[in-house]
Coordinates of C-alpha atoms in Angstrom, one line a residue:
Chain A
M201 CA 224.1 76.3 -46.5
S202 CA 222.1 73.1 -45.6
Q203 CA 222.5 69.9 -47.5
R204 CA 219.2 68.5 -49.0
V205 CA 218.2 64.9 -48.8
T206 CA 214.8 63.2 -48.9
T207 CA 215.1 61.2 -45.6
V208 CA 217.4 61.4 -42.6
V209 CA 217.6 58.3 -40.5
I210 CA 218.9 59.0 -37.0
G211 CA 220.9 56.1 -35.5
A212 CA 222.9 53.4 -37.2
G213 CA 221.9 50.4 -35.1
H214 CA 219.9 47.5 -36.4
A215 CA 216.7 49.6 -36.7
G216 CA 218.2 52.5 -38.6
L217 CA 220.1 50.2 -40.9
A218 CA 216.9 48.1 -41.6
A219 CA 215.1 51.4 -42.4
S220 CA 218.0 52.2 -44.8
H221 CA 217.7 48.8 -46.5
F222 CA 214.0 49.4 -47.3
L223 CA 214.5 53.0 -48.3
S224 CA 217.3 51.9 -50.7
E225 CA 215.0 49.3 -52.1
R226 CA 212.5 52.1 -52.9
S227 CA 215.3 54.3 -54.3
I228 CA 214.6 57.0 -51.6
D229 CA 217.8 59.0 -51.1
H230 CA 218.7 59.2 -47.5
I231 CA 221.5 59.5 -45.0
V232 CA 221.9 57.6 -41.7
L233 CA 223.4 59.7 -39.0
E234 CA 225.3 58.0 -36.2
R235 CA 226.7 59.8 -33.1
G236 CA 229.5 57.3 -32.7
R237 CA 230.3 54.2 -34.7
I238 CA 227.8 51.8 -36.2
A239 CA 226.1 49.8 -33.4
N240 CA 227.6 52.2 -31.0
T241 CA 225.6 51.1 -28.0
W242 CA 226.7 47.5 -28.4
R243 CA 230.3 48.6 -28.5
R244 CA 230.4 51.1 -25.6
E245 CA 227.4 50.8 -23.3
R246 CA 227.4 47.1 -22.3
W247 CA 229.1 45.1 -19.6
D248 CA 231.8 42.6 -20.5
S249 CA 229.9 39.3 -20.2
L250 CA 226.6 40.4 -21.9
R251 CA 225.3 38.2 -24.6
L252 CA 222.2 38.6 -26.8
L253 CA 219.1 36.9 -25.3
T254 CA 218.0 35.5 -28.6
P255 CA 219.7 32.4 -30.0
N256 CA 221.7 32.9 -33.2
W257 CA 219.3 31.0 -35.5
L258 CA 216.7 33.6 -34.7
N259 CA 219.0 36.6 -35.4
R260 CA 218.5 38.0 -38.8
L261 CA 218.1 41.4 -40.4
P262 CA 216.2 42.0 -43.6
G263 CA 218.0 40.0 -46.3
H264 CA 220.8 39.1 -43.8
P265 CA 220.4 35.8 -41.9
Y266 CA 222.9 34.6 -39.3
G267 CA 225.6 32.7 -41.2
G268 CA 228.0 31.7 -38.4
P269 CA 228.9 28.3 -37.1
D270 CA 226.9 28.3 -33.8
P271 CA 223.1 28.6 -34.6
D272 CA 222.2 27.6 -31.0
G273 CA 224.6 30.0 -29.4
Y274 CA 224.2 33.6 -28.3
M275 CA 226.3 36.5 -29.6
T276 CA 228.5 38.5 -27.4
A277 CA 227.9 42.3 -27.5
G278 CA 231.0 42.6 -29.7
Q279 CA 229.6 40.0 -32.1
V280 CA 226.3 41.8 -32.2
A281 CA 228.1 45.0 -33.1
D282 CA 230.0 43.1 -35.9
F283 CA 226.8 41.5 -37.2
I284 CA 225.2 44.9 -37.4
G285 CA 228.4 46.4 -38.9
D286 CA 228.5 43.6 -41.6
Y287 CA 224.9 44.4 -42.4
A288 CA 225.8 48.1 -43.0
T289 CA 228.6 46.9 -45.3
V290 CA 226.5 44.5 -47.4
T291 CA 223.6 46.9 -47.7
A292 CA 226.0 49.7 -48.5
A293 CA 224.1 51.9 -46.1
P294 CA 224.9 55.6 -46.4
V295 CA 226.0 56.0 -42.8
R296 CA 227.7 59.1 -41.5
E297 CA 229.5 58.1 -38.3
N298 CA 230.6 60.5 -35.5
T299 CA 227.8 62.8 -36.4
T300 CA 225.7 63.8 -33.4
V301 CA 222.2 65.2 -34.0
T302 CA 221.8 68.3 -31.9
S303 CA 218.3 69.3 -33.1
V304 CA 215.4 68.3 -35.3
R305 CA 212.8 71.0 -36.0
R306 CA 209.9 71.4 -38.4
T307 CA 210.3 73.5 -41.5
D308 CA 207.8 74.4 -44.3
G309 CA 208.8 71.5 -46.4
G310 CA 209.6 69.0 -43.7
Y311 CA 212.5 69.0 -41.1
Q312 CA 215.8 70.6 -40.5
V313 CA 218.3 68.2 -38.8
S314 CA 221.2 70.0 -37.2
T315 CA 224.4 68.1 -36.4
G316 CA 227.8 69.1 -35.1
E317 CA 228.9 68.7 -38.8
G318 CA 226.3 71.0 -40.4
D319 CA 222.6 71.0 -41.2
L320 CA 220.4 68.8 -43.4
D321 CA 217.0 69.7 -44.8
C322 CA 214.8 66.8 -45.5
A323 CA 211.1 65.8 -46.1
T324 CA 211.0 62.9 -43.7
V325 CA 212.9 61.7 -40.6
V326 CA 213.1 58.2 -39.2
I327 CA 214.0 58.2 -35.5
A328 CA 216.0 55.0 -34.8
S329 CA 218.1 56.3 -31.9
G330 CA 217.2 53.5 -29.6
A331 CA 214.9 52.9 -26.5
C332 CA 217.7 52.7 -24.0
N333 CA 219.8 55.8 -24.3
A334 CA 220.1 56.5 -20.6
P335 CA 219.8 54.5 -17.4
V336 CA 216.8 55.3 -15.1
V337 CA 217.8 55.7 -11.5
P338 CA 215.1 56.3 -8.9
E339 CA 215.0 59.6 -7.0
C340 CA 215.7 57.8 -3.7
A341 CA 219.3 57.2 -4.9
A342 CA 219.9 60.8 -3.5
G343 CA 219.6 59.3 0.0
V344 CA 222.5 56.8 -0.5
P345 CA 225.2 57.5 2.1
D346 CA 228.6 58.8 1.0
G347 CA 231.2 56.2 0.5
I348 CA 229.0 53.7 -1.4
T349 CA 229.9 53.2 -5.0
Q350 CA 226.9 53.6 -7.3
L351 CA 226.9 52.2 -10.8
T352 CA 224.3 51.8 -13.6
P353 CA 224.6 49.0 -16.2
F354 CA 226.2 51.6 -18.5
E355 CA 229.2 51.9 -16.1
Y356 CA 229.4 48.4 -14.7
R357 CA 231.9 46.2 -16.6
N358 CA 232.7 43.1 -14.4
P359 CA 232.8 42.0 -10.8
G360 CA 236.5 42.5 -10.6
S361 CA 236.1 46.3 -11.1
L362 CA 233.9 46.6 -8.0
P363 CA 235.3 47.5 -4.6
D364 CA 235.4 44.6 -2.1
G365 CA 232.3 44.0 -0.1
G366 CA 228.6 43.3 -0.5
V367 CA 226.6 44.5 -3.5
L368 CA 222.9 45.6 -3.6
V369 CA 221.5 45.1 -7.1
V370 CA 218.3 47.0 -7.5
G371 CA 216.1 45.6 -10.2
A372 CA 215.5 42.0 -11.3
S373 CA 215.0 42.2 -15.0
A374 CA 217.5 40.8 -17.5
S375 CA 220.3 43.3 -16.5
G376 CA 219.8 43.0 -12.8
V377 CA 219.6 39.2 -12.6
Q378 CA 222.6 38.7 -14.9
I379 CA 224.7 41.2 -12.9
A380 CA 223.6 39.8 -9.6
A381 CA 224.5 36.2 -10.7
E382 CA 228.0 37.1 -11.9
V383 CA 228.8 39.3 -8.9
R384 CA 227.6 36.5 -6.6
R385 CA 229.8 34.0 -8.4
S386 CA 232.8 36.3 -7.8
G387 CA 232.3 35.5 -4.1
R388 CA 230.6 38.7 -3.0
P389 CA 227.4 38.8 -0.9
V390 CA 224.6 40.0 -3.1
V391 CA 221.2 41.4 -2.1
L392 CA 218.8 41.7 -5.0
S393 CA 215.8 44.1 -4.8
V394 CA 212.9 42.6 -6.8
G395 CA 209.8 44.4 -8.0
E396 CA 207.5 43.3 -10.8
H397 CA 209.4 41.0 -13.1
V398 CA 209.1 38.6 -16.0
R399 CA 210.2 35.0 -15.1
L400 CA 211.1 32.7 -18.0
P401 CA 213.0 29.4 -18.2
R402 CA 215.9 29.4 -20.7
T403 CA 214.6 26.2 -22.2
Y404 CA 211.1 24.6 -22.1
R405 CA 210.5 21.0 -23.1
D406 CA 214.0 20.8 -24.6
R407 CA 213.7 23.9 -26.7
D408 CA 214.9 27.5 -26.2
V409 CA 211.9 29.4 -24.7
L410 CA 212.3 31.9 -27.5
W411 CA 211.7 29.1 -30.0
W412 CA 208.3 28.8 -28.4
M413 CA 207.7 32.5 -28.4
D414 CA 208.5 32.5 -32.1
A415 CA 206.7 29.3 -33.1
T416 CA 203.5 30.0 -31.2
G417 CA 203.1 33.5 -32.6
V418 CA 203.3 35.3 -29.3
W419 CA 205.9 37.6 -30.7
A420 CA 204.1 38.3 -33.9
Q421 CA 201.1 39.8 -32.0
R422 CA 200.3 43.2 -33.5
Y423 CA 200.4 46.4 -31.4
D424 CA 196.8 47.1 -32.3
E425 CA 195.6 43.7 -31.1
I426 CA 197.1 44.1 -27.6
E427 CA 194.5 45.0 -25.0
D428 CA 196.8 47.1 -22.8
L429 CA 199.4 48.4 -25.1
A430 CA 200.9 50.9 -22.6
R431 CA 201.5 48.1 -20.2
A432 CA 203.0 45.8 -22.9
R433 CA 205.4 48.6 -23.9
R434 CA 206.7 49.0 -20.4
L435 CA 207.0 45.3 -19.7
P436 CA 210.3 44.6 -17.9
S437 CA 212.8 42.5 -19.9
P438 CA 212.6 38.8 -19.1
Q439 CA 214.9 37.1 -16.6
L440 CA 217.1 35.5 -19.3
V441 CA 220.8 35.2 -20.0
G442 CA 222.5 34.2 -23.2
E443 CA 224.0 30.9 -22.0
P444 CA 222.8 27.7 -23.4
G445 CA 220.5 25.8 -21.0
T446 CA 221.0 28.3 -18.2
T447 CA 217.9 29.6 -16.4
I448 CA 218.5 32.7 -14.3
D449 CA 215.2 33.1 -12.4
L450 CA 215.0 33.9 -8.7
N451 CA 215.2 30.2 -7.8
A452 CA 218.5 29.9 -9.7
L453 CA 219.8 33.1 -8.0
T454 CA 218.9 32.0 -4.5
G455 CA 220.6 28.7 -5.3
L456 CA 223.8 30.7 -5.9
G457 CA 223.3 32.5 -2.6
V458 CA 221.8 35.7 -3.8
E459 CA 219.4 37.2 -1.2
P460 CA 216.1 38.5 -2.7
V461 CA 214.3 41.4 -1.0
G462 CA 211.3 43.4 -2.0
R463 CA 211.1 46.4 -4.3
L464 CA 213.2 49.3 -2.9
A465 CA 210.7 51.7 -1.5
V466 CA 212.8 54.4 0.1
I467 CA 216.2 55.2 1.6
R468 CA 215.7 56.7 5.0
D469 CA 218.4 57.6 7.5
G470 CA 221.0 55.7 5.6
A471 CA 218.9 52.5 5.4
A472 CA 217.2 51.0 2.4
L473 CA 213.6 50.0 3.1
F474 CA 212.1 47.3 0.9
S475 CA 208.5 46.6 0.2
G476 CA 206.8 43.8 2.1
G477 CA 205.2 42.6 -1.2
L478 CA 208.0 40.4 -2.5
R479 CA 205.8 37.3 -2.2
N480 CA 203.1 38.9 -4.3
V481 CA 205.4 40.0 -7.2
C482 CA 206.8 36.5 -7.2
S483 CA 203.4 35.0 -7.3
L484 CA 202.4 37.2 -10.2
A485 CA 205.5 36.3 -12.1
D486 CA 204.8 32.6 -11.4
L487 CA 201.2 32.9 -12.5
K488 CA 202.1 34.7 -15.7
M489 CA 204.9 32.2 -16.6
R490 CA 202.6 29.3 -15.9
R491 CA 200.0 30.8 -18.2
L492 CA 202.6 31.4 -21.0
L493 CA 203.9 27.8 -20.7
A494 CA 200.4 26.4 -20.6
G495 CA 199.7 28.4 -23.8
F496 CA 202.7 26.8 -25.4
D497 CA 201.4 23.3 -24.4
E498 CA 198.0 24.1 -25.7
W499 CA 199.5 25.2 -29.0
A500 CA 201.6 21.9 -29.1
G501 CA 198.6 19.8 -28.1
I502 CA 200.2 18.7 -24.8
G503 CA 197.8 18.3 -21.9
D504 CA 200.2 18.0 -19.0
D505 CA 201.0 20.6 -16.4
P506 CA 203.8 22.9 -17.5
A507 CA 207.0 20.9 -17.4
G508 CA 209.6 21.7 -14.8
F509 CA 207.6 24.4 -13.1
E510 CA 208.5 25.2 -9.6
P511 CA 207.1 28.2 -7.7
T512 CA 209.5 30.9 -6.8
R513 CA 211.0 30.2 -3.4
I514 CA 211.4 33.2 -1.2
P515 CA 212.9 33.6 2.2
A516 CA 210.3 32.9 5.0
V517 CA 211.1 36.4 6.4
P518 CA 212.4 38.6 3.6
R519 CA 214.6 41.4 4.9
L520 CA 212.7 44.7 4.9
R521 CA 215.6 47.0 6.0
L522 CA 219.3 47.1 5.0
D523 CA 221.6 49.4 6.8
L524 CA 223.8 51.1 4.1
R525 CA 226.1 52.7 6.7
G526 CA 227.1 49.5 8.5
G527 CA 229.7 48.4 5.9
E528 CA 227.7 45.3 4.7
I529 CA 227.1 46.9 1.3
T530 CA 229.8 48.8 -0.5
T531 CA 228.3 49.0 -4.0
I532 CA 224.8 49.6 -5.3
I533 CA 224.0 48.7 -8.9
W534 CA 220.9 50.5 -10.3
A535 CA 219.5 48.0 -12.8
T536 CA 216.3 50.0 -12.8
G537 CA 215.6 50.3 -16.5
F538 CA 216.5 52.6 -19.3
R539 CA 214.8 55.4 -21.2
P540 CA 215.2 57.0 -24.6
D541 CA 216.7 60.5 -24.9
Y542 CA 214.9 63.0 -27.1
R543 CA 216.4 66.2 -25.8
W544 CA 217.5 67.0 -29.3
L545 CA 214.0 66.6 -30.7
D546 CA 212.5 70.1 -31.0
V547 CA 209.1 68.8 -32.3
P548 CA 206.3 68.5 -29.7
V549 CA 205.8 64.7 -30.0
V550 CA 207.2 63.6 -26.6
D551 CA 204.7 63.0 -23.8
E552 CA 205.1 64.0 -20.2
K553 CA 206.8 60.7 -19.4
G554 CA 209.5 61.4 -22.1
R555 CA 208.0 58.8 -24.5
L556 CA 207.5 59.4 -28.2
R557 CA 203.8 59.7 -29.2
H558 CA 203.4 57.4 -32.2
D559 CA 200.9 55.0 -33.8
G560 CA 202.8 51.9 -34.9
G561 CA 205.9 54.0 -35.7
V562 CA 204.0 56.8 -37.4
V563 CA 204.9 59.8 -35.1
D564 CA 202.3 62.5 -34.4
S565 CA 204.0 65.0 -36.8
P566 CA 203.7 64.5 -40.6
G567 CA 206.8 62.8 -42.1
L568 CA 208.3 61.8 -38.8
Y569 CA 208.7 58.1 -38.1
A570 CA 210.1 55.9 -35.3
L571 CA 211.7 52.4 -35.3
G572 CA 213.2 50.2 -32.7
L573 CA 210.9 51.0 -29.7
P574 CA 209.2 48.4 -27.6
V575 CA 206.1 46.8 -29.2
L576 CA 206.3 49.4 -32.0
R577 CA 204.2 47.3 -34.3
R578 CA 204.6 43.8 -32.9
R579 CA 205.7 42.3 -29.6
R580 CA 209.1 41.4 -31.2
S581 CA 209.8 45.0 -32.4
T582 CA 212.9 45.5 -30.3
L583 CA 214.5 42.2 -31.3
L584 CA 216.9 41.9 -34.2
H585 CA 214.5 39.7 -36.2
G586 CA 211.6 41.8 -35.2
I587 CA 212.7 44.9 -37.1
E588 CA 211.9 43.6 -40.6
D589 CA 208.1 44.0 -40.6
D590 CA 208.3 47.3 -38.8
A591 CA 210.9 48.8 -41.1
R592 CA 209.1 47.6 -44.2
F593 CA 205.9 49.2 -43.0
V594 CA 207.6 52.5 -42.1
A595 CA 209.4 52.7 -45.4
R596 CA 206.1 52.1 -47.3
H597 CA 204.2 54.7 -45.3
L598 CA 207.0 57.2 -45.8
A599 CA 207.2 56.5 -49.5
E600 CA 203.4 56.9 -49.9
R601 CA 203.7 60.3 -48.2
L602 CA 206.4 61.3 -50.6
T603 CA 204.6 60.2 -53.7
P604 CA 202.2 63.2 -54.1
R605 CA 205.2 65.5 -53.9
V606 CA 206.9 63.6 -56.7
V607 CA 203.7 63.8 -58.8
A608 CA 203.3 67.5 -58.1
Chain B
M273 CA 201.5 68.3 44.4
T274 CA 198.4 67.4 42.4
T275 CA 197.8 63.9 41.1
T276 CA 197.7 63.6 37.3
D277 CA 194.8 61.5 36.1
N278 CA 194.4 61.0 32.4
G279 CA 192.6 57.7 32.9
V280 CA 195.6 55.7 31.9
N281 CA 196.8 53.0 34.2
V282 CA 200.4 53.5 33.6
Q283 CA 201.5 51.4 36.5
A284 CA 199.8 48.3 34.9
L285 CA 201.6 49.1 31.6
L286 CA 205.0 49.4 33.4
D287 CA 204.3 46.2 35.3
A288 CA 203.5 44.4 32.1
R289 CA 206.7 45.7 30.5
E290 CA 208.7 44.2 33.3
A291 CA 206.8 40.9 33.3
L292 CA 207.2 40.4 29.6
K293 CA 210.9 41.1 29.6
G294 CA 211.3 37.6 31.0
A295 CA 208.5 36.0 28.9
P296 CA 208.8 37.1 25.3
E297 CA 206.5 34.3 24.1
A298 CA 203.6 35.9 26.1
A299 CA 204.2 39.1 24.3
Q300 CA 203.3 37.6 20.9
F301 CA 199.9 38.8 19.9
T302 CA 197.9 38.1 16.8
W303 CA 195.1 40.6 16.0
R304 CA 192.4 39.3 13.8
A305 CA 189.6 40.6 11.6
T306 CA 187.1 38.7 9.6
S307 CA 185.6 40.3 6.5
T308 CA 182.6 39.4 4.4
W309 CA 181.8 40.8 1.0
K310 CA 178.2 42.2 0.8
N311 CA 177.7 43.6 -2.7
G312 CA 179.5 45.9 -5.0
V313 CA 182.5 47.3 -3.0
H314 CA 180.5 47.0 0.2
S315 CA 182.0 44.7 2.9
T316 CA 181.7 44.3 6.6
T317 CA 184.6 43.4 8.9
T318 CA 184.1 42.1 12.4
I319 CA 186.6 42.0 15.2
Q320 CA 186.2 40.2 18.5
N321 CA 188.9 37.7 19.2
F322 CA 192.6 38.0 19.4
F323 CA 195.5 36.0 20.7
G324 CA 197.9 37.2 23.4
L325 CA 199.5 36.4 26.8
G326 CA 199.7 32.8 25.6
Q327 CA 196.0 32.2 25.0
E328 CA 192.9 33.2 23.1
Q329 CA 191.5 36.5 24.3
S330 CA 188.3 38.3 23.5
H331 CA 187.0 41.9 23.4
K332 CA 183.9 42.5 25.6
T333 CA 181.8 42.9 22.5
K334 CA 182.0 42.2 18.8
T335 CA 182.6 45.3 16.7
E336 CA 181.4 45.5 13.1
F337 CA 182.9 47.9 10.6
T338 CA 181.4 48.7 7.3
A339 CA 183.5 49.6 4.4
D340 CA 182.2 51.0 1.1
H341 CA 183.1 53.7 -1.4
P342 CA 181.5 57.2 -1.7
E343 CA 178.8 57.9 -4.3
I344 CA 181.3 59.8 -6.5
F345 CA 183.0 56.4 -7.0
A346 CA 179.6 55.1 -8.2
A347 CA 179.2 53.2 -5.0
E348 CA 176.4 53.1 -2.4
D349 CA 178.4 54.7 0.5
N350 CA 177.3 52.3 3.2
G351 CA 180.4 53.2 5.1
I352 CA 183.9 54.8 5.0
T353 CA 186.5 53.6 2.5
P354 CA 189.1 51.1 3.6
I355 CA 191.9 53.5 3.4
E356 CA 190.1 55.9 5.7
Y357 CA 190.3 53.1 8.3
L358 CA 194.0 53.6 8.3
L359 CA 193.4 57.2 9.4
V360 CA 191.1 55.9 12.2
G361 CA 193.8 53.6 13.3
L362 CA 196.6 56.2 13.2
A363 CA 194.5 58.8 15.1
G364 CA 193.4 56.3 17.7
C365 CA 196.9 55.0 18.2
L366 CA 198.7 58.4 18.4
T367 CA 196.0 59.7 20.7
A368 CA 196.4 56.7 23.0
G369 CA 200.1 57.3 23.0
V370 CA 199.7 61.0 23.9
A371 CA 197.5 60.1 26.9
S372 CA 199.8 57.3 28.1
V373 CA 203.0 59.3 27.8
A374 CA 201.4 62.4 29.4
Q375 CA 200.2 60.2 32.3
N376 CA 203.7 58.7 32.7
R377 CA 205.3 62.2 32.6
G378 CA 202.8 63.7 35.1
I379 CA 201.1 66.0 32.6
Q380 CA 197.4 66.6 33.1
L381 CA 195.5 66.7 29.8
R382 CA 192.3 68.8 29.4
S383 CA 191.6 68.1 25.7
V384 CA 193.3 66.3 22.9
T385 CA 192.0 66.6 19.4
S386 CA 193.7 65.8 16.1
T387 CA 193.0 66.0 12.4
V388 CA 194.4 63.3 10.2
E389 CA 194.7 64.0 6.4
G390 CA 195.9 61.4 3.9
N391 CA 196.7 62.8 0.5
H392 CA 195.9 60.2 -2.2
D393 CA 196.4 60.3 -5.9
I394 CA 193.7 57.9 -7.1
R395 CA 195.3 57.5 -10.6
G396 CA 197.3 54.8 -8.9
I397 CA 194.4 52.5 -7.9
L398 CA 192.6 53.3 -11.2
G399 CA 195.7 52.1 -13.1
A400 CA 195.7 55.4 -15.0
D401 CA 199.4 56.1 -14.4
S402 CA 201.8 53.3 -13.4
D403 CA 204.2 55.8 -11.7
V404 CA 201.6 56.8 -9.2
R405 CA 201.5 54.6 -6.1
N406 CA 198.3 53.0 -4.9
G407 CA 198.5 54.2 -1.3
F408 CA 198.8 57.6 0.4
N409 CA 201.3 60.0 -1.1
D410 CA 201.7 61.4 2.4
V411 CA 199.8 61.7 5.7
K412 CA 199.6 64.7 7.9
V413 CA 198.4 64.7 11.6
T414 CA 197.7 67.9 13.4
F415 CA 197.2 67.8 17.2
A416 CA 195.6 70.5 19.3
I417 CA 196.4 69.7 22.9
D418 CA 195.3 71.7 26.0
A419 CA 197.4 70.5 29.0
D420 CA 199.3 71.7 32.0
A421 CA 202.5 71.8 30.1
S422 CA 204.7 74.0 28.0
R423 CA 204.5 73.9 24.2
E424 CA 207.9 72.2 24.2
E425 CA 206.6 69.5 26.6
I426 CA 203.6 68.9 24.5
E427 CA 205.7 68.6 21.3
A428 CA 207.8 66.0 23.2
L429 CA 204.6 64.1 24.1
V430 CA 203.6 64.0 20.5
A431 CA 207.0 62.9 19.4
Q432 CA 207.2 60.1 21.9
S433 CA 203.7 58.9 21.0
Q434 CA 204.9 58.5 17.4
K435 CA 208.0 56.6 18.6
R436 CA 205.9 54.0 20.4
S437 CA 203.0 53.8 18.0
A438 CA 202.1 50.5 16.4
V439 CA 200.1 52.1 13.6
Y440 CA 202.6 54.8 12.9
D441 CA 205.3 52.1 12.5
A442 CA 203.0 50.0 10.3
L443 CA 202.4 52.9 8.0
T444 CA 205.9 54.3 7.8
N445 CA 207.9 51.0 7.6
P446 CA 207.5 48.2 5.2
T447 CA 205.7 45.1 6.5
S448 CA 205.7 41.6 4.9
V449 CA 202.2 40.8 3.8
T450 CA 201.1 37.3 2.7
V451 CA 197.8 36.9 0.9
E452 CA 196.6 33.4 0.2
V453 CA 193.6 31.6 -1.1
A454 CA 192.4 29.1 1.6

C-alpha cells in the first residue's frame, strides 16, 4: 500500500531543501527524496580541486547565511556539501536518503511517486533533481581512435590520474578552463577546443566580479523580462575559478601554455577537425564582456573604458587539425556540458531536447513544480543564494493550489 | 593511337608544377572579391583582380555576381542565394578537375554533366534551433560522364578530381576565417 503525503520533493540539494524550508513554513507535510546522500552531486560527481564560483559572503540559503571564517573565500565541493548538509539539519528537513525515484505518474488526485523503497501518493511534486545529472558528449566522440582515454568531468579527478601525454580538453566553460589549467600546470601539453564561451575577470575594479553582478541587479533580472529566455537558459557557465584574484580566461590559459583551437567540428579518419571561427567566438566573448563591464561602470558612475580589458589573444594560425593517432594526445576530456535526466518522469512535460517545459517553475502539469534550473525565475536561479525567491514563489503557488482542496 | 583533346593544356599545368617546386613564393595566390550592398538582402559582388606568380594579375573581364534571396524568403530574388554560389564553385571546380585528370590520363570526354544538391535546414540561420548548424547539412554531387573509358576509370577520374579540388577542400575541411571592420 502507498504512503500518502501532500508534497514530494525530489532531490535533497540546495533547491530541494529550500523548497522544504518554505513548505514547512506553510505547514505543508512533505517528504524530500534523495537518491544518495544530502548534496549527493557535490560529494560524488566533482573533481578534487573544484570550488564554488561564488564567494562565501554571497552564499546563503533561506534563513541560513554563511557563518564561516572566510567571507571572501570560495568553498570546496566538500564544504558546499557540508553547508547544504548543515542546512538540512537546522531546518529539520524530512529527507529520506538512499531512495531513488523510479517513476512519477499522474493519478486522479495528483501523482504517484515510485521509489526503490515503495510508492508515495501525493497531491503535488517539486522536481529539484538538478540541471546537471549527466555529462553531454557530442556524437563525434564515436570517431575517437581506440587507445585514447576519454573522460567527462564526472569521471575526471585530478591530473595525476591521467595517463602520461597530451590532453585535448573540449569545451571552454567553467569546467573546461579549470581542468585545462590544472592539467597544464601538471606539465602536460594541453589543447583546448573553444566554442562560444562567456569570458569574465575574477575581479573587476578591486571587487569580485560576482559582487558587481549582485550589486548592479544583473542577477536579479526576472525570467519574464529577458528577451531571449531560451538563449539565457542555455548560456555556458562563465570562465571562472574559485581562487581569490585568479582570472582564468583564454589569455590566462595561453599564458600557461595551453593551446586554444576552434570548436570541435568533427573527428574524421582519426583526426579532430576544429572550426576556423575561433577568432569570432573570442571577439563575441570580448564584446559581451566589455558590454557587461561598461554596464557596471555606468551603474557606478564611472566614465572610463572598462579597466584592465585586453582583447583575447589567439594564435596567428590556430590549428585546424589534430591527429589523434600520432601519440600527441593520450586523453580527451569532454567538458561539453551537462543535462538533466528525467527518464523517471512519466508525465509528458519534457520537450524534444530533454528539457522540462515550465513557466517560472510551474510545470505544464497541474501540481508539478521545478526548482534549481537555469534562469528558472531569475538569472541567479541556479546559484545557492538565488534559490530563495524561486523556492518561496513555488511554495506559495503550490499552497494556493492546495487551498481549495482543504476548503472542500 | 588517337590523340585525346579535352581542351585542357595539361603540359602547361605539369610545367607549372615543376617550376613552382623551386619557387613556392610564386605559388602564393590571393583571390579577391568586392561586394556592395544594394538593398534588402540584395548585394553584388565583382571579381576581376587577383594576386599570383609574384604580382598583380587580372581576369580579361570583370564579372559581376548578384546575390539575393527568393521570394519565399520575402526578398526580391534579384539573383541566387549566397549559399548557392558554393554549389556553383563546387560544380565548376570538380568539373575542371574531371577534364584535367581525363586529359592527363588520355581519356576522351564526350559529355560531363553534374547535379549538385546541398541539403540545408534553415532553422539554423533563423535561430529557431541552436542545435541546427547554419551551413549545409550535406552536399551531394552526381556526375553523368560519357567518355571512352570504363565505369571504373570514370569513377577514378571523379575520385581524383575531388582529391585535387580547391573548393571540395574548402567545403570539407575547416578554414580559418577573419572578419574585420576596416
